[in-house]
XYZ file of C-alpha atoms in Angstrom:
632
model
C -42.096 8.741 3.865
C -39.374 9.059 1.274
C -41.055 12.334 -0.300
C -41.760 13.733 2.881
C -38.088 13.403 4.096
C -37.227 14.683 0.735
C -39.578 17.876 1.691
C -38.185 18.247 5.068
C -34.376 18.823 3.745
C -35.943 21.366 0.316
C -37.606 23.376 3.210
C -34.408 23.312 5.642
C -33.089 25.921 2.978
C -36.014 28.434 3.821
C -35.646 27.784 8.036
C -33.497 29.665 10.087
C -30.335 28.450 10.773
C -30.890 25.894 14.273
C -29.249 25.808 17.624
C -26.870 22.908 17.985
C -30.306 21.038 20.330
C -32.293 21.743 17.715
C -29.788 20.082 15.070
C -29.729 16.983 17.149
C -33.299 16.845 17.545
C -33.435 17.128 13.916
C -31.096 14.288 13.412
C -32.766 12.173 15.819
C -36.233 12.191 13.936
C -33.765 11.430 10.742
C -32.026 8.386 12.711
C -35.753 7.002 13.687
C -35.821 6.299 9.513
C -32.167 7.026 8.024
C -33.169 6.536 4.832
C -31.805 9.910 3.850
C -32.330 10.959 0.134
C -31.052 13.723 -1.827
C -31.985 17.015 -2.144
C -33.349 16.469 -5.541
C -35.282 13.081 -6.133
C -34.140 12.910 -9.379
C -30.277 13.540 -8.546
C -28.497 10.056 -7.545
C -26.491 11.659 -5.133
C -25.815 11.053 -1.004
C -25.836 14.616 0.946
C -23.077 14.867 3.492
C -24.213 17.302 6.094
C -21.864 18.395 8.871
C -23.741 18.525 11.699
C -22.284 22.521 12.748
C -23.491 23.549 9.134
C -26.422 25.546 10.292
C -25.767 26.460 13.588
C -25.167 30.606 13.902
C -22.055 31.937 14.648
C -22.858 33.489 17.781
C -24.825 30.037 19.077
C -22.090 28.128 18.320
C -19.349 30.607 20.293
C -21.570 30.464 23.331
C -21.842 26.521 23.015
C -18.397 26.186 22.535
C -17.639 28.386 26.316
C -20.256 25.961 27.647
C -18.246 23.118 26.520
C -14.999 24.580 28.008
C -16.502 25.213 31.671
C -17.936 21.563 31.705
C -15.234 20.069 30.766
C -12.672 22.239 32.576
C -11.037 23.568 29.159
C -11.170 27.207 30.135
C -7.825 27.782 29.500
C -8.301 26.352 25.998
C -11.044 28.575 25.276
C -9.551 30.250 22.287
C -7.919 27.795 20.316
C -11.265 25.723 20.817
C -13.757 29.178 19.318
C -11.201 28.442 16.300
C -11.312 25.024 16.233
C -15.153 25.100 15.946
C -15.293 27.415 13.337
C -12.462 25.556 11.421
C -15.039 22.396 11.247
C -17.994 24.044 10.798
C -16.744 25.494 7.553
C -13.758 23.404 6.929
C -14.043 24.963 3.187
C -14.203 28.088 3.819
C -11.416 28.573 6.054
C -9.596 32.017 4.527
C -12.838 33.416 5.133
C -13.144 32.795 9.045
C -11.652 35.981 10.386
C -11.198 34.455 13.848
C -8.606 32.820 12.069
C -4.616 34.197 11.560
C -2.302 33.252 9.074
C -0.857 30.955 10.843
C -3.704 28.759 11.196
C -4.909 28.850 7.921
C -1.116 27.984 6.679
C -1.580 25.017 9.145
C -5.371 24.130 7.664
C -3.838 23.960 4.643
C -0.384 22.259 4.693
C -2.743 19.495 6.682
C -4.624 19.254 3.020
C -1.374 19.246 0.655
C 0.668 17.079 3.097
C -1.164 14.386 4.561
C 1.863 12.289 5.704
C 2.898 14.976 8.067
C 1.810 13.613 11.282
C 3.243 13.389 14.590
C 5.629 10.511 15.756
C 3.667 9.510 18.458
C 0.478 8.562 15.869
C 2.935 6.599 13.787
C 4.302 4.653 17.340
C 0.539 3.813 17.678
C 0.847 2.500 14.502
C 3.750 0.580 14.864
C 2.221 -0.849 18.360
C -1.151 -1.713 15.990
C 0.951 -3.189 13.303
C 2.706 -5.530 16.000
C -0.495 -7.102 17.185
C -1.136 -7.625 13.651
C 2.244 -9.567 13.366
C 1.270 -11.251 16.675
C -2.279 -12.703 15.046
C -0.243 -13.727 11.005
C 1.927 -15.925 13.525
C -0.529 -16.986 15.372
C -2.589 -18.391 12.371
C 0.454 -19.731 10.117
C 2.600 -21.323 12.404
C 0.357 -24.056 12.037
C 0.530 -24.620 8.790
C 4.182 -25.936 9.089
C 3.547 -27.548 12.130
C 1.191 -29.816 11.103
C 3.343 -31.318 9.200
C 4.942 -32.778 11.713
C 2.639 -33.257 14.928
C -0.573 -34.893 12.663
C 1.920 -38.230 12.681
C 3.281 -37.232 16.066
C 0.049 -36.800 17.930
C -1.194 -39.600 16.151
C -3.898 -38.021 13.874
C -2.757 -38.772 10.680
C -2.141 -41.390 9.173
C -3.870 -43.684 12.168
C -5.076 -47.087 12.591
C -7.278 -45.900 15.684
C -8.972 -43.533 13.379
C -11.411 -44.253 10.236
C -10.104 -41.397 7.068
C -13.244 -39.606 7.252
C -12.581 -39.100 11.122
C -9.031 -37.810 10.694
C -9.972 -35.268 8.204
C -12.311 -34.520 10.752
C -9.455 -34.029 13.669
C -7.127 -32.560 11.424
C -9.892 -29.953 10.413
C -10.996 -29.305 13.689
C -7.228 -29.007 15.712
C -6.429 -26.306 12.614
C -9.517 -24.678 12.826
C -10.162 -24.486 16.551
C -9.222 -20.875 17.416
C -10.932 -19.710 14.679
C -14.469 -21.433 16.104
C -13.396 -19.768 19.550
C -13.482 -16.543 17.934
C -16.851 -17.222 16.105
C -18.147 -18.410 19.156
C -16.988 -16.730 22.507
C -13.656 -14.036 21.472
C -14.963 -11.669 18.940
C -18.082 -10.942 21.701
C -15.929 -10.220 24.410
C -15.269 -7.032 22.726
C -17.925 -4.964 24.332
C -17.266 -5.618 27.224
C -13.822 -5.580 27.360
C -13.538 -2.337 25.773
C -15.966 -0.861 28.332
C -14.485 -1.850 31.309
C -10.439 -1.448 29.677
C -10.707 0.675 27.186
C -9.197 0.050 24.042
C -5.487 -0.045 25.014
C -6.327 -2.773 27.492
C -8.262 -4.729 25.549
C -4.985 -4.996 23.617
C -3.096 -5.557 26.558
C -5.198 -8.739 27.480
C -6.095 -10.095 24.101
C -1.689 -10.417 23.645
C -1.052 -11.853 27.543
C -3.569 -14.919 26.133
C -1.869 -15.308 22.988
C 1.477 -15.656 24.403
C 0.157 -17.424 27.016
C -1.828 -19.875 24.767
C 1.622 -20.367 22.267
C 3.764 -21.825 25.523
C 0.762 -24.483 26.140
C 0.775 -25.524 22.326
C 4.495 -26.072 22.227
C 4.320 -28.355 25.569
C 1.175 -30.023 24.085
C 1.200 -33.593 25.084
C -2.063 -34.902 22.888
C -3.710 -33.513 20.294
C -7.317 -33.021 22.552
C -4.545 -30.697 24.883
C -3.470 -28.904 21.575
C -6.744 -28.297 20.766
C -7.767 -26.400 24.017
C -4.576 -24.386 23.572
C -5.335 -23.175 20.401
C -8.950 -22.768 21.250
C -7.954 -20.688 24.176
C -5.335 -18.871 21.889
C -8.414 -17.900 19.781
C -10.079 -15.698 22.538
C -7.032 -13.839 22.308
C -7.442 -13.572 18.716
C -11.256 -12.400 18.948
C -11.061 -9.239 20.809
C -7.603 -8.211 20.077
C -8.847 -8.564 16.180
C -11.770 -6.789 16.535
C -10.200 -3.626 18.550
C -6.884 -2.759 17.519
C -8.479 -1.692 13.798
C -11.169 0.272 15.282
C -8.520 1.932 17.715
C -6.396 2.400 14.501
C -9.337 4.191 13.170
C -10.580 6.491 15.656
C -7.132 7.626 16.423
C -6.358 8.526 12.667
C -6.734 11.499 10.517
C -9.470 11.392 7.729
C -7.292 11.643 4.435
C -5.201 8.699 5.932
C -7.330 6.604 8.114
C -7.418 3.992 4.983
C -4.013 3.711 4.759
C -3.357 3.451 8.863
C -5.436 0.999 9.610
C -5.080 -1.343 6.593
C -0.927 -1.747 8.192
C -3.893 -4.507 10.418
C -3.767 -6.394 7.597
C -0.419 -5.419 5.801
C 1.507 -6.728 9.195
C -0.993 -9.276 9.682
C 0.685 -10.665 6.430
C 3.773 -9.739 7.839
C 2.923 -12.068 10.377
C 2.472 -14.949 8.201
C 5.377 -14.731 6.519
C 6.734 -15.208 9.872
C 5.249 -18.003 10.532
C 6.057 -19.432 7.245
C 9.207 -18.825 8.173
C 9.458 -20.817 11.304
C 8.380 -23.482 9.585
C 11.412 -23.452 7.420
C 13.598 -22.659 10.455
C 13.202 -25.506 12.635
C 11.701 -27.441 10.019
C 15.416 -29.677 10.027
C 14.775 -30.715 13.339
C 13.845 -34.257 14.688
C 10.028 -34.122 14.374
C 9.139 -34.646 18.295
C 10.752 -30.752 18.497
C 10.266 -28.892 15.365
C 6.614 -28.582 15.878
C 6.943 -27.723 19.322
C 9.125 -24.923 18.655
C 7.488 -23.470 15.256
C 4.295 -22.913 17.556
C 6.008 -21.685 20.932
C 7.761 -19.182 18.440
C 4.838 -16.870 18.308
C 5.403 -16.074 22.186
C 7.646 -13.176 21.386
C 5.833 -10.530 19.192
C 2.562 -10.272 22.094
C 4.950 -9.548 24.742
C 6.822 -6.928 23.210
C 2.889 -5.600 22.572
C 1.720 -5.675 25.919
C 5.035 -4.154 26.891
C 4.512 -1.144 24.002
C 0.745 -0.268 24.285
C 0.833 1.872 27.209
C 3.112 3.576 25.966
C 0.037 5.121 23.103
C -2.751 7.448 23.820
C -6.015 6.262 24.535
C -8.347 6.538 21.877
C -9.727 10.088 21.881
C -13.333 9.060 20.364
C -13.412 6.386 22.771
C -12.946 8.842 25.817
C -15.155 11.103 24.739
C -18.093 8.693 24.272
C -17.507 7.984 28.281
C -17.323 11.470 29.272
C -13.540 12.218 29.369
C -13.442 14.879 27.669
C -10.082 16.626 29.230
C -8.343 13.312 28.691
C -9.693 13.257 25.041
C -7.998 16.874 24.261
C -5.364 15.458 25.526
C -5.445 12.690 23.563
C -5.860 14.425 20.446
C -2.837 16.852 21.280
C -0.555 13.984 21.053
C -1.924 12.370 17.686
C -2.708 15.839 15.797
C 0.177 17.818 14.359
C -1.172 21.006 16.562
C -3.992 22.190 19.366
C -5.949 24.010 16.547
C -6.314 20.756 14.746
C -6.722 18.670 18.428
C -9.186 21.527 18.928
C -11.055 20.988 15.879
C -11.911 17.215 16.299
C -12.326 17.157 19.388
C -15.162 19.530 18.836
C -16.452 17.986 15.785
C -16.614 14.469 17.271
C -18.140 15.786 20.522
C -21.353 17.341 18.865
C -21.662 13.989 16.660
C -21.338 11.562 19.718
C -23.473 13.826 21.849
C -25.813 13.234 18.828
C -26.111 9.848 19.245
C -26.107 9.742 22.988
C -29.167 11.446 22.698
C -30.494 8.853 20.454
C -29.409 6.123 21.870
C -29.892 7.071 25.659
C -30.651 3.636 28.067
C -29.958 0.842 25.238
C -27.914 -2.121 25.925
C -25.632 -4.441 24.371
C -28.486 -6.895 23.107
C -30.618 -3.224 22.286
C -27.036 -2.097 20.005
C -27.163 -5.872 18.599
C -30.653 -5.499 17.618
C -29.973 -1.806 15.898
C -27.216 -3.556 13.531
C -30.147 -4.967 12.131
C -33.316 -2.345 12.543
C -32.525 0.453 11.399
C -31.638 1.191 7.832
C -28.461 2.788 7.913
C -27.034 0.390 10.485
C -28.580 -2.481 8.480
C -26.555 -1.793 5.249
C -22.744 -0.997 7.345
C -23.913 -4.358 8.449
C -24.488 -6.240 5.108
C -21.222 -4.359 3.553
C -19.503 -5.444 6.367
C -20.578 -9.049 5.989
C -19.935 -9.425 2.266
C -16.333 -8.229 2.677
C -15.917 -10.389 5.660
C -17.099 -13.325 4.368
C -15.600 -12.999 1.431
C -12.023 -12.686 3.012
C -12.582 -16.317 3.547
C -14.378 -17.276 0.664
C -11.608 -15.885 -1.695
C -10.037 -19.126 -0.932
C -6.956 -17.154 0.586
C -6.960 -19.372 3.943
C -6.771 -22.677 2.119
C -3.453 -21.759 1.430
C -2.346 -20.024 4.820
C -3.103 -22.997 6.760
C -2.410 -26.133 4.033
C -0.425 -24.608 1.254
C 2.248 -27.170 3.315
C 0.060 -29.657 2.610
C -1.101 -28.529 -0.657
C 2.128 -28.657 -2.117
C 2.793 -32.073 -0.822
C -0.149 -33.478 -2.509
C 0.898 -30.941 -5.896
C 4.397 -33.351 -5.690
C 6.467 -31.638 -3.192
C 8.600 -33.373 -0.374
C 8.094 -32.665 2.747
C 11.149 -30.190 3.321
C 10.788 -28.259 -0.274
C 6.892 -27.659 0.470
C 7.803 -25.702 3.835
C 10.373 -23.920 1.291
C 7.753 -22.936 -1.311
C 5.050 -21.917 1.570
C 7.255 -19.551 2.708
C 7.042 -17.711 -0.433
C 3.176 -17.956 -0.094
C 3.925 -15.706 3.032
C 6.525 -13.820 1.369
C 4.527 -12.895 -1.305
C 1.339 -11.806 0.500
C 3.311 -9.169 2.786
C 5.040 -7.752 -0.226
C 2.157 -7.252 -2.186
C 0.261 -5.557 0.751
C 2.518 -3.014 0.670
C 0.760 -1.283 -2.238
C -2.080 -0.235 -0.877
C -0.587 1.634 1.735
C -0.683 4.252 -1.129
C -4.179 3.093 -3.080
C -6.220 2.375 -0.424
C -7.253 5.961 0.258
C -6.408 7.339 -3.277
C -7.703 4.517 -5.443
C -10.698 3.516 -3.269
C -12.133 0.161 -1.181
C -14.765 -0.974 -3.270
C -12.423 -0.406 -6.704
C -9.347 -2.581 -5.252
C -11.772 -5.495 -4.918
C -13.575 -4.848 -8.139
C -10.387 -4.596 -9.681
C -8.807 -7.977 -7.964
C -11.717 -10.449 -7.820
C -11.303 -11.529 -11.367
C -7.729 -12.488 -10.892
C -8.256 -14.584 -7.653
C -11.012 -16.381 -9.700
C -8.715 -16.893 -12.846
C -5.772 -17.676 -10.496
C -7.641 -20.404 -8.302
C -9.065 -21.962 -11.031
C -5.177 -22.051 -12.529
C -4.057 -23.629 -9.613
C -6.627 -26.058 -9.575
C -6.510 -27.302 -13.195
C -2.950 -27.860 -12.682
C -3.360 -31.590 -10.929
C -4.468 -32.637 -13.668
C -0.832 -32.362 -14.798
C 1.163 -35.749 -14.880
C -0.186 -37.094 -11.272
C 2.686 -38.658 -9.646
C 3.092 -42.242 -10.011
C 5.661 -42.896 -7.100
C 3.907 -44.460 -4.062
C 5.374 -41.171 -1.994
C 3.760 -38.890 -3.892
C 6.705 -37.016 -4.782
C 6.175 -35.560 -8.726
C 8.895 -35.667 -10.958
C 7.116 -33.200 -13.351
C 8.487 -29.798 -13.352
C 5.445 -28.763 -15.264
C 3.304 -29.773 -12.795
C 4.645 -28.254 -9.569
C 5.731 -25.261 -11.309
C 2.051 -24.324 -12.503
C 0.659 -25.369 -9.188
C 3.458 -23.050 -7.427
C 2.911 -20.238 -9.881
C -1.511 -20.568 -9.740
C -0.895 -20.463 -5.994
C 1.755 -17.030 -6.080
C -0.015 -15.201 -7.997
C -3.233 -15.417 -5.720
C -1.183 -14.117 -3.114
C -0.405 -11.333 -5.463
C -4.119 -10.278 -6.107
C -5.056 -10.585 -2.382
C -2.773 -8.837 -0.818
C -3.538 -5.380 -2.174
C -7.217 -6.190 -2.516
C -9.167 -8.355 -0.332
C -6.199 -8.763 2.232
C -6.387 -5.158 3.416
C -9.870 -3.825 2.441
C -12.223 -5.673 5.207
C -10.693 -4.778 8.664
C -10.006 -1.525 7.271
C -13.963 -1.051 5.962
C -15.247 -2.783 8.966
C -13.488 -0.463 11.417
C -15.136 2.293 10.170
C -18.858 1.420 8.874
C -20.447 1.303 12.252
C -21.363 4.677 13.949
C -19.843 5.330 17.445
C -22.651 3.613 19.640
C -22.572 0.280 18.139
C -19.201 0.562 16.404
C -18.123 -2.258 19.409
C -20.960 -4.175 18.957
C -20.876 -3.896 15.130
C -17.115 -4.768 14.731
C -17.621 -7.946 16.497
C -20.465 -8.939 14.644
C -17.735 -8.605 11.193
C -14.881 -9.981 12.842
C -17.104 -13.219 14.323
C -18.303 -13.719 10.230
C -14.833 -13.751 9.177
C -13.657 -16.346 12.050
C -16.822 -18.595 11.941
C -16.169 -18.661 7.925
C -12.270 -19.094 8.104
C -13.105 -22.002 10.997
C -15.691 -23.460 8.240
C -12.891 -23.282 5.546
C -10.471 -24.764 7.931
C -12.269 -27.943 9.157
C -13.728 -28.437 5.579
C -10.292 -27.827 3.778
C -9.657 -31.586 4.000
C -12.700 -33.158 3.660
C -13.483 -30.996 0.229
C -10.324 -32.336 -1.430
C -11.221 -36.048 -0.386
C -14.525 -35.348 -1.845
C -14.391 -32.911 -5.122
C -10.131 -33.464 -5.417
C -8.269 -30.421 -5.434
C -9.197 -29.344 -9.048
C -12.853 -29.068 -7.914
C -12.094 -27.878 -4.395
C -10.356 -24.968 -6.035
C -12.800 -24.487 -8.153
C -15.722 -23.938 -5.671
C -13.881 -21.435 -4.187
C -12.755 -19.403 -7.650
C -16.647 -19.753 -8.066
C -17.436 -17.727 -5.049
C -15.065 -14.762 -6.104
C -17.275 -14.275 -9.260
C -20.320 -13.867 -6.689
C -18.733 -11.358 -4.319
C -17.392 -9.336 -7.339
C -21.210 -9.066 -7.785
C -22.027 -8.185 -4.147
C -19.407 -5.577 -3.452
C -20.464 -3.969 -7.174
C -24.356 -3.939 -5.845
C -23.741 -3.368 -2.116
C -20.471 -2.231 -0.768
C -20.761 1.681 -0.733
C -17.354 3.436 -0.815
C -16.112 5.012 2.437
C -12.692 6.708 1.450
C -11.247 9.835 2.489
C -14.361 10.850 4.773
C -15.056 11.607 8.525
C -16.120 8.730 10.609
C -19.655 10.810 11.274
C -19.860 11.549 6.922
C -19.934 8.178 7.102
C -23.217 8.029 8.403
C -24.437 10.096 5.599
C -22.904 7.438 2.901
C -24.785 4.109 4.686
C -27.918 6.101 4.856
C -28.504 6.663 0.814
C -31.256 3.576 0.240
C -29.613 0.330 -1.150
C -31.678 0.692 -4.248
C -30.178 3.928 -5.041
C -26.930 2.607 -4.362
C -27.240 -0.398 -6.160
C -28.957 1.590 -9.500
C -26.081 3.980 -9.813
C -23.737 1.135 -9.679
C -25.455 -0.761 -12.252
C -25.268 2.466 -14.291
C -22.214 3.197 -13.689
C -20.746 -0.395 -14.640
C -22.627 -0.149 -17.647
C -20.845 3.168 -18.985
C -17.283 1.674 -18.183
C -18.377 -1.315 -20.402
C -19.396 0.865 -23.070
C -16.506 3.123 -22.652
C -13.470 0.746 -22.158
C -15.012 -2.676 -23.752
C -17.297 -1.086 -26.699
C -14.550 1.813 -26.689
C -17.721 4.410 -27.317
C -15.292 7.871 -26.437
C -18.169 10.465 -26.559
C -20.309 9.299 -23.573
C -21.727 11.297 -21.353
C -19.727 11.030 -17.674
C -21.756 10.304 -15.045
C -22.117 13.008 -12.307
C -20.674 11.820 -8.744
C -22.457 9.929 -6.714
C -21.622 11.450 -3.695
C -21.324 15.446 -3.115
C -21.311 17.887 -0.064
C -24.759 19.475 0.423
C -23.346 22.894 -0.161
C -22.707 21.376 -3.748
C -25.295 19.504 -4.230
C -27.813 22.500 -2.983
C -25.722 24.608 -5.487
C -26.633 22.574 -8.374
């Protein structure tokens, strides 16, 4: 199969050029295997092939005028001629005479400034970046309230209730939005998104969580705070699973990274709020402070619901149910001009017309199935589950929900351990900030290459350090400066290597792996692996440091890093700086390909930068255009 696929794109060189049907039909019979290889079998490259590349000139003009009197763009006939030519050639663009001056001085500025984009995609943004704020809260209030209501709702300590069972309760009152999302709020997605769209999704998943924040702060038992925060996690689900992806179909290529990583940057944000509330009304009389740190998070969702109307739909989204008109218009308002609105809406068209065609009649449990049958969906779906996964297994969460408690148990008082979580928060916002400027420069896979190491070394820091003079005093309060200083210090600087790593990289990655018709279906299946795994860190938090202490609890975690430095090396391909529909080009190269050139690849870094051997050979690219590639 491989060599005849191989055959099939040597000979497309020889065919004349197809109509855009035929293209699709062509695709289709790809998209029954998708195990696309290169044009050469011995070149370890992954083809990108635009899907207008080989339709004729005078085809495409007369499917382009089709286009406009469907969709009732007549009087945008012009701009959209140009627009199609601009992305069927997006290289060649001084050579398209349709084209004036001006448009090729706008093709290009788009190239040398990327940050010049219209106000009204950064107040998307902003909206976006919000709900991220609204979710941080939402998961670190907790972390300072606990201090309080465990003893107040009589969890902990409690004669009713054995210590095995109250790290049980304490586990499962922390963790219980997070098992709502696993279970019930990430799947919601589908069908909220089909019947609301994207923006009301949004809408909804905010109206819970500020609903669910009043009923934890009026809590009158700890079973009642539990099915507030559960409820508050089918907020959490949907809203986490479709404000990236809306991110991500509404931004440009060059920045996509960078605009939909502020998810995780303000989600951060968001915690550092919460930390803060903590600190706030942490002086309080108990029976209120924990009340009011978790009503606090009411706030931020309202001011969301009130904002996201306010934002264009999401073009892709419109045009995958048939809104085309709506789409153009959508684009209009989030591209810097109508030749550039013109040209994606065009682009994306032909590519989700592609798939409609391939995926005509198939359902939600149909798309569920696909994440797992076919090739290319199969690997955005492993990549997506390492990173996920491993955005819990880091360890990061242990110290967004207990670092409170963490610190108590390092030697901290009560009040000083709110004090030094806040800088936990603190720390993990400002550090996100970074890769605003790497994550689309630098590269996914390379920021967690780059950062696993140090959340290993760091962990493993922080957990070696109580072995430091244990206190003595029957309160627990240390009086070694050593000690609390190297647990504080482990414990920042993991904050430091998350944030511009593994704290931004899997929403990001996620939001864009999945091709249009299961992208819904595909982001909740990420999203539920990273709630059912932070719920599983969160109700075994407690039980791991009565049963390995917190030197070896640390340690199993700063264990796991060193295995998903391995995973993302072997099966995480990169996605930066490309189309959402190259994309499908990337996940269809064959893992073993993939995972060869990595191993190669690592290999010749060691050599270069370890065994300092300066006359190597470079590598060629993994991944080229197939005008390039055919070139060589």
């Amino acid at each position: 199969m491989a060599s005849e696929k191989a055959e099939s794109i040597n000979d497309k060189e020889h065919l004349e050029h197809p109509s855009i049907d035929e293209k699709q039909e062509d695709v289709e019979a790809r998209h029954g295997v998708l195990d696309i290889d290169a044009a050469r079998p011995d070149q370890l490259s992954a083809v990108f092939e635009n899907p207008l590349s080989g339709v004729p000139k005078d085809q495409l003009m007369k499917d382009v005028e089709l286009f406009c009197q469907e969709n009732d763009l007549m009087d945008h006939l012009e701009v959209m001629r140009k627009g199609a030519l601009a992305s069927k050639e997006p290289w060649n663009v001084d050579n398209i005479p349709e084209l004036t001056e001006e448009d090729r001085a706008i093709l290009h500025h788009e190239r040398t400034n990327k940050w010049d984009q219209p106000w009204r995609l950064y107040w998307l943004v902003s909206m976006a970046s919000l709900a991220a704020a609204v979710q941080g809260m939402d998961e670190t209030v907790n972390n300072g309230a606990q201090a309080f209501y465990l003893e107040e709702l009589g969890i902990k300590p409690s004669t009713r209730f054995s210590p095995d069972m109250q790290d049980n309760l304490t586990g499962l009152v922390v963790g219980a939005p997070y098992l709502a999302c696993a279970l019930i709020g990430c799947w919601l997605t589908e069908p909220l998104n089909r019947v609301f769209a994207r923006r009301g999704t949004i809408f909804l998943s905010c109206a819970i969580a500020a609903i669910a924040s009043i009923w934890e702060g009026v809590a009158n038992s700890w079973v009642n705070l539990f099915i507030a925060r559960f409820v508050l996690g089918l907020g959490i689900g949907s809203k986490s699973t479709t404000v990236p992806v809306y991110t991500a179909e509404c931004a440009p290529a060059p920045i996509r990274g960078a605009l939909v990583m502020q998810w995780q940057v303000w989600t951060a944000f968001g915690i550092m709020l919460g930390n803060i509330m903590g600190v706030a009304f942490g002086g309080l009389r108990p029976d209120l402070a924990w009340r009011l740190i978790l009503g606090s998070t009411v706030v931020l969702p309202v001011i969301v619901c009130a904002q996201v109307y306010f934002c264009p739909e999401s073009p892709r989204w419109l045009i995958q149910h048939g809104k085309i008109k709506k789409a153009y218009e959508s684009f209009r308002v989030v591209r810097k001009t109508d030749l550039q609105a013109a040209r994606d809406l065009y682009y994306t068209h032909v590519g989700v017309e592609i798939e409609k065609k391939i995926n005509t009649g198939k359902n939600i449990f149909t798309q569920f199935g696909e994440l797992f049958s076919i090739p290319r969906n199969r690997r955005a779906t492993w990549a997506t589950w390492i990173v996920m996964f491993g955005q819990q297994f880091c360890g990061v969460n242990v110290i967004a929900y207990y670092s409170t408690t963490i610190f108590q148990q390092g030697g901290y008082g009560r009040n000083p351990a709110l004090l030094a979580s806040m800088g936990t928060g603190i720390l993990n916002w400002v550090f996100a900030l970074p890769a605003f400027f790497t994550i689309d420069t630098f590269g996914r896979r390379n920021l967690l290459l780059v950062t696993f190491p140090f959340l290993a070394i760091t962990l493993l820091w922080t957990g070696m350090s109580f072995f430091i003079d244990p206190p003595s005093k029957p309160d627990g309060v240390s009086t070694s400066k050593a000690r609390l200083g190297m647990i504080t210090t482990g414990m920042y600087l993991f904050e430091c290597f998350y944030s511009p790593g593994m704290g931004p990289v899997p929403f990001s990655y996620s939001a864009e792996a999945f091709p249009m018709h299961v992208r819904d279906v595909g982001m909740s299946w990420a999203t539920a692996t990273t709630w059912c795994f932070n719920f599983i860190l969160s109700f075994t938090w407690p039980r791991l440091v009565s049963a390995f202490t917190a030197q070896g609890a640390f340690g199993w975690y700063a264990a796991w890093c060193v295995v998903l430095w391995v995973l993302v090396l072997l099966f995480m391909p990169e996605t930066k700086a490309l189309t959402l529909e190259e994309l499908d080009q990337v996940f269809s190269v064959p893992t073993w390909k993939h995972s060869s050139y990595q191993i190669r690849n690592s290999i010749w870094h060691i050599r270069r930068y370890v065994f300092f051997q300066k006359n190597l050979e470079p590598l060629p690219p993994f991944y080229v255009g197939a005008d390039k590639l055919m070139e060589s």
